[in-house]
Coordinates of C-alpha atoms and ligand atoms in Angstrom, one line a residue:
X1 CA 81.5 -92.3 111.3
X2 CA 81.8 -88.8 109.8
X3 CA 84.9 -88.4 107.6
X4 CA 87.2 -85.6 108.8
X5 CA 86.9 -83.5 105.7
X6 CA 83.3 -84.4 104.7
X7 CA 81.7 -81.6 102.8
X8 CA 84.9 -79.6 102.4
X9 CA 85.7 -78.1 99.0
X10 CA 89.4 -78.6 97.9
X11 CA 91.6 -77.9 94.9
X12 CA 94.8 -79.6 94.1
X13 CA 97.1 -78.4 91.3
X14 CA 99.2 -80.9 89.5
X15 CA 96.7 -83.7 90.3
X16 CA 97.1 -85.7 87.2
X17 CA 99.8 -88.0 88.7
X18 CA 102.4 -88.3 91.4
X19 CA 102.1 -86.4 94.6
X20 CA 99.1 -84.4 93.5
X21 CA 97.2 -87.5 92.5
X22 CA 98.0 -89.1 95.9
X23 CA 96.9 -85.9 97.8
X24 CA 93.7 -85.8 95.8
X25 CA 93.0 -89.5 96.7
X26 CA 93.7 -88.7 100.3
X27 CA 91.4 -85.7 100.3
X28 CA 88.5 -87.6 98.7
X29 CA 89.1 -90.5 101.1
X30 CA 88.7 -88.0 103.9
X31 CA 85.4 -86.9 102.4
X32 CA 86.4 -83.7 100.6
X33 CA 85.2 -82.9 97.1
X34 CA 88.3 -82.1 95.0
X35 CA 89.0 -80.0 91.9
X36 CA 91.9 -81.5 90.0
X37 CA 94.1 -79.1 87.9
X38 CA 96.7 -80.1 85.4
X39 CA 97.2 -80.2 81.6
X40 CA 96.5 -83.9 80.8
X41 CA 92.8 -84.1 80.4
X42 CA 92.8 -87.9 80.1
X43 CA 94.8 -88.5 83.3
X44 CA 92.6 -86.0 85.2
X45 CA 89.4 -87.7 84.0
X46 CA 90.8 -91.0 85.1
X47 CA 91.7 -89.7 88.5
X48 CA 88.4 -87.8 88.9
X49 CA 86.3 -90.8 87.9
X50 CA 88.1 -93.0 90.5
X51 CA 87.2 -90.6 93.4
X52 CA 83.7 -91.9 94.0
X53 CA 81.9 -88.9 92.7
X54 CA 84.1 -86.4 94.6
X55 CA 86.5 -85.5 91.8
X56 CA 86.2 -82.8 89.2
X57 CA 88.7 -82.4 86.4
X58 CA 89.8 -78.8 85.5
X59 CA 92.3 -79.0 82.6
X60 CA 94.7 -76.1 82.5
X61 CA 98.1 -75.2 81.3
X62 CA 99.5 -73.3 84.2
X63 CA 102.0 -71.5 82.0
X64 CA 99.2 -69.7 80.3
X65 CA 97.9 -66.8 82.5
X66 CA 94.5 -66.6 80.7
X67 CA 94.0 -70.4 81.2
X68 CA 94.8 -69.9 84.9
X69 CA 92.2 -67.3 85.2
X70 CA 89.6 -69.5 83.5
X71 CA 90.7 -72.5 85.7
X72 CA 90.2 -70.5 88.9
X73 CA 86.6 -69.7 87.8
X74 CA 86.1 -73.3 86.8
X75 CA 87.2 -74.6 90.2
X76 CA 84.6 -72.5 91.9
X77 CA 81.9 -73.7 89.5
X78 CA 83.0 -77.3 89.7
X79 CA 83.0 -77.3 93.5
X80 CA 79.8 -75.2 93.9
X81 CA 81.7 -72.5 95.8
X82 CA 85.2 -71.4 96.6
X83 CA 87.6 -74.0 98.0
X84 CA 88.4 -74.1 101.7
X85 CA 91.5 -76.2 101.0
X86 CA 94.1 -75.2 98.4
X87 CA 97.0 -77.5 97.7
X88 CA 99.6 -75.8 95.6
X89 CA 101.5 -78.9 94.3
X90 CA 102.1 -78.5 90.6
X91 CA 105.8 -78.2 89.9
X92 CA 108.6 -78.6 87.3
X93 CA 112.2 -79.6 87.9
X94 CA 114.5 -78.3 85.2
X95 CA 117.8 -79.9 85.9
X96 CA 120.9 -78.3 84.5
X97 CA 124.0 -76.3 85.5
X98 CA 123.5 -72.5 85.4
X99 CA 125.6 -72.0 82.2
X100 CA 123.4 -74.6 80.3
X101 CA 120.0 -73.8 81.8
X102 CA 117.9 -71.8 79.3
X103 CA 116.3 -68.5 80.4
X104 CA 113.0 -70.0 79.2
X105 CA 113.3 -73.0 81.4
X106 CA 114.2 -70.7 84.3
X107 CA 111.2 -68.5 83.7
X108 CA 108.9 -71.5 83.3
X109 CA 110.0 -72.9 86.7
X110 CA 109.4 -69.5 88.3
X111 CA 105.9 -69.4 86.8
X112 CA 104.7 -72.9 87.7
X113 CA 106.5 -73.2 91.0
X114 CA 106.0 -69.8 92.5
X115 CA 103.9 -67.3 90.4
X116 CA 101.0 -69.8 89.9
X117 CA 100.8 -70.7 93.6
X118 CA 100.6 -66.9 94.3
X119 CA 97.8 -66.6 91.8
X120 CA 95.8 -69.4 93.4
X121 CA 96.4 -67.9 96.9
X122 CA 95.3 -64.5 95.6
X123 CA 92.2 -65.9 94.1
X124 CA 90.9 -67.9 97.1
X125 CA 92.5 -66.3 100.2
X126 CA 89.9 -63.5 100.5
X127 CA 87.0 -65.8 100.8
X128 CA 88.9 -68.0 103.3
X129 CA 89.6 -65.0 105.5
X130 CA 86.0 -63.9 105.3
X131 CA 84.8 -67.3 106.3
X132 CA 87.5 -67.4 109.1
X133 CA 88.5 -70.9 107.9
X134 CA 90.6 -72.4 105.1
X135 CA 94.0 -74.1 104.7
X136 CA 96.7 -73.5 102.1
X137 CA 99.2 -76.3 101.7
X138 CA 102.4 -75.6 99.7
X139 CA 104.4 -78.5 98.4
X140 CA 108.0 -77.3 98.9
X141 CA 111.1 -79.4 98.7
X142 CA 114.4 -80.1 100.4
X143 CA 115.6 -77.7 97.8
X144 CA 113.6 -74.8 99.4
X145 CA 116.4 -74.5 102.0
X146 CA 119.4 -76.4 100.5
X147 CA 121.3 -75.5 97.4
X148 CA 122.2 -78.5 95.1
X149 CA 124.1 -78.3 91.9
X150 CA 122.0 -78.2 88.7
X151 CA 119.1 -76.9 90.7
X152 CA 119.3 -73.2 89.8
X153 CA 115.8 -72.7 88.6
X154 CA 114.3 -75.2 91.0
X155 CA 116.0 -73.8 94.1
X156 CA 115.2 -70.2 93.1
X157 CA 111.5 -71.0 92.7
X158 CA 111.2 -73.3 95.7
X159 CA 113.0 -70.8 98.0
X160 CA 110.4 -68.4 96.7
X161 CA 107.5 -70.7 97.3
X162 CA 108.7 -71.2 100.9
X163 CA 108.9 -67.4 101.3
X164 CA 105.4 -67.1 99.9
X165 CA 104.2 -69.6 102.5
X166 CA 105.9 -67.8 105.3
X167 CA 104.4 -64.4 104.3
X168 CA 101.0 -66.1 104.0
X169 CA 101.4 -67.6 107.5
X170 CA 102.4 -64.2 108.9
X171 CA 99.5 -62.4 107.3
X172 CA 96.8 -65.0 108.3
X173 CA 97.9 -65.7 111.9
X174 CA 94.8 -65.3 114.1
X175 CA 92.3 -65.2 111.1
X176 CA 91.3 -68.8 111.3
X177 CA 93.1 -69.5 108.0
X178 CA 95.9 -72.0 108.2
X179 CA 98.9 -72.6 106.0
X180 CA 101.4 -75.5 105.9
X181 CA 104.6 -76.1 104.0
X182 CA 105.3 -79.8 103.2
X183 CA 108.8 -80.2 102.0
X184 CA 109.9 -83.7 101.0
X185 CA 113.3 -85.1 99.9
X186 CA 113.3 -87.1 96.6
X187 CA 110.0 -88.8 95.8
X188 CA 109.6 -91.6 93.2
X189 CA 107.4 -89.9 90.6
X190 CA 107.6 -89.0 86.9
X191 CA 109.5 -85.9 87.8
X192 CA 112.7 -87.9 87.7
X193 CA 111.9 -89.5 84.3
X194 CA 113.7 -86.8 82.2
X195 CA 116.6 -86.2 84.6
X196 CA 119.9 -86.8 82.9
X197 CA 122.0 -88.2 85.7
X198 CA 125.2 -87.8 83.6
X199 CA 128.2 -88.2 85.8
X200 CA 126.2 -87.6 89.0
X201 CA 126.7 -90.5 91.4
X202 CA 125.2 -88.7 94.3
X203 CA 121.5 -88.8 93.1
X204 CA 119.3 -91.3 94.8
X205 CA 117.9 -94.4 93.1
X206 CA 114.1 -94.8 92.9
X207 CA 114.2 -97.3 95.7
X208 CA 116.0 -94.8 97.9
X209 CA 113.1 -92.3 97.5
X210 CA 109.9 -91.6 99.4
X211 CA 106.6 -92.6 97.7
X212 CA 103.9 -90.1 96.7
X213 CA 101.6 -91.6 99.3
X214 CA 104.1 -90.6 102.0
X215 CA 103.8 -87.0 101.1
X216 CA 100.1 -87.2 100.9
X217 CA 100.0 -88.7 104.4
X218 CA 101.9 -85.6 105.7
X219 CA 99.5 -83.3 103.9
X220 CA 96.4 -85.1 105.3
X221 CA 98.0 -85.0 108.8
X222 CA 98.3 -81.2 108.6
X223 CA 94.8 -80.8 107.2
X224 CA 93.1 -82.9 109.9
X225 CA 94.5 -81.3 113.0
X226 CA 92.0 -79.5 115.3
X227 CA 91.1 -76.0 113.9
X228 CA 93.2 -74.4 116.6
X229 CA 96.4 -76.1 115.5
X230 CA 98.5 -74.9 112.5
X231 CA 101.3 -77.2 111.3
X232 CA 103.7 -74.5 110.0
X233 CA 106.1 -76.8 108.2
X234 CA 106.8 -80.6 107.7
X235 CA 110.0 -81.8 106.3
X236 CA 110.2 -85.4 105.1
X237 CA 113.1 -87.6 104.1
X238 CA 113.6 -91.3 103.6
X239 CA 114.4 -93.2 106.8
Ligands
NJP1 O1 105.9 -84.5 89.9 P1 105.2 -85.0 88.6 P2 105.7 -84.7 91.5 N1 100.3 -76.8 83.8 O2 106.0 -84.6 87.5 C1 101.6 -80.8 86.7 C2 107.5 -81.4 94.5 N2 108.6 -82.3 94.9 O3 104.4 -85.3 91.8 O4 100.2 -80.9 83.3 C3 99.6 -77.7 84.6 O5 104.8 -86.4 88.7 C4 101.7 -82.1 86.0 O6 100.6 -82.3 85.2 P3 100.5 -82.3 83.6 C5 107.6 -80.9 93.1 O7 108.4 -79.8 93.0 C6 108.8 -83.4 94.2 O8 106.9 -85.4 92.0 O9 99.3 -83.2 83.3 N3 100.1 -78.6 85.3 C7 101.6 -83.1 87.2 O10 100.3 -83.3 87.6 C8 106.1 -80.5 92.9 O11 105.9 -79.2 93.4 C9 110.0 -84.2 94.5 O12 101.8 -82.8 83.1 C10 101.4 -78.8 85.3 C11 102.4 -82.3 88.3 O13 102.4 -80.9 87.9 C12 105.4 -81.5 93.6 O14 106.3 -82.1 94.5 C13 110.8 -83.8 95.5 C14 102.2 -78.0 84.5 C15 103.8 -82.8 88.4 O15 103.8 -84.2 88.7 C16 104.7 -82.6 92.8 O16 105.7 -83.2 92.0 C17 110.5 -82.6 96.2 C18 101.7 -77.0 83.7 N4 102.4 -76.2 82.9 C19 109.5 -81.8 95.9 N5 103.5 -78.5 84.7 C20 110.3 -85.4 93.8 N6 109.4 -86.0 93.0 O17 111.4 -85.9 94.0 C21 103.5 -79.5 85.5 O18 111.4 -82.2 97.1 N7 102.2 -79.7 85.9

């Protein structure tokens, strides 16, 4: 039986752990070759080497613009051509009230969560349009539509990432290139490790969260639809 994404070149940012790792595993399981982008070289090598020869580690600090440029070139080299699937997943979640949040943390969230996705889209969209095929998946959030306290940087960046997805969808309609926003509620990943819950009693416990594989399942669902079907947006929350 032919796997649904056999022979397809894919890149996943933030693939060293969590949702990105689960998406990379799903892509390789569907037959795609996958370039894995994140900072932690060791974790990337571990994930890449477990993908049955389909994984390629591309270490990069996405906060460094020159490293991003180099990583974009390395992705093409590692895959043997430009990716036809781009999963913009890397993200940071600075959690603080506005009067405590630092300007540096705000700027870093805007860079990783919205500027870097734009840079990857900009790098690879042209060749997708030329080939009349390709799929850009944006990992959004419940916070790309809903404002929560202590989410100033996160919401600003995720609302922006959703806007970027919507413009991408508008610009590529009819070209053969597809785009999907996958927006989960809380997911049990390392993203919550540093969160100071303080007096907040409204935050979910780990057992009340989705798992990374749940989000990966939604991404794979969108990616494996017939070429004539675009899943514009999927919103996931715990049952
Ligand atoms: O987070 P985590 P998730 N340069 O922290 C990478 C969204 N989401 O899997 O560099 C390069 O386990 C980091 O790699 P490393 C969320 O907004 C989540 O939960 O090695 N890479 C790691 O691979 C995000 O868009 C929840 O540290 C950088 C990855 O990003 C996506 O899901 C809820 C980097 C982060 O892995 C994946 O998050 C929701 C940099 N400078 C949306 N900085 C949730 N977990 O509750 C970070 O609604 N990375």
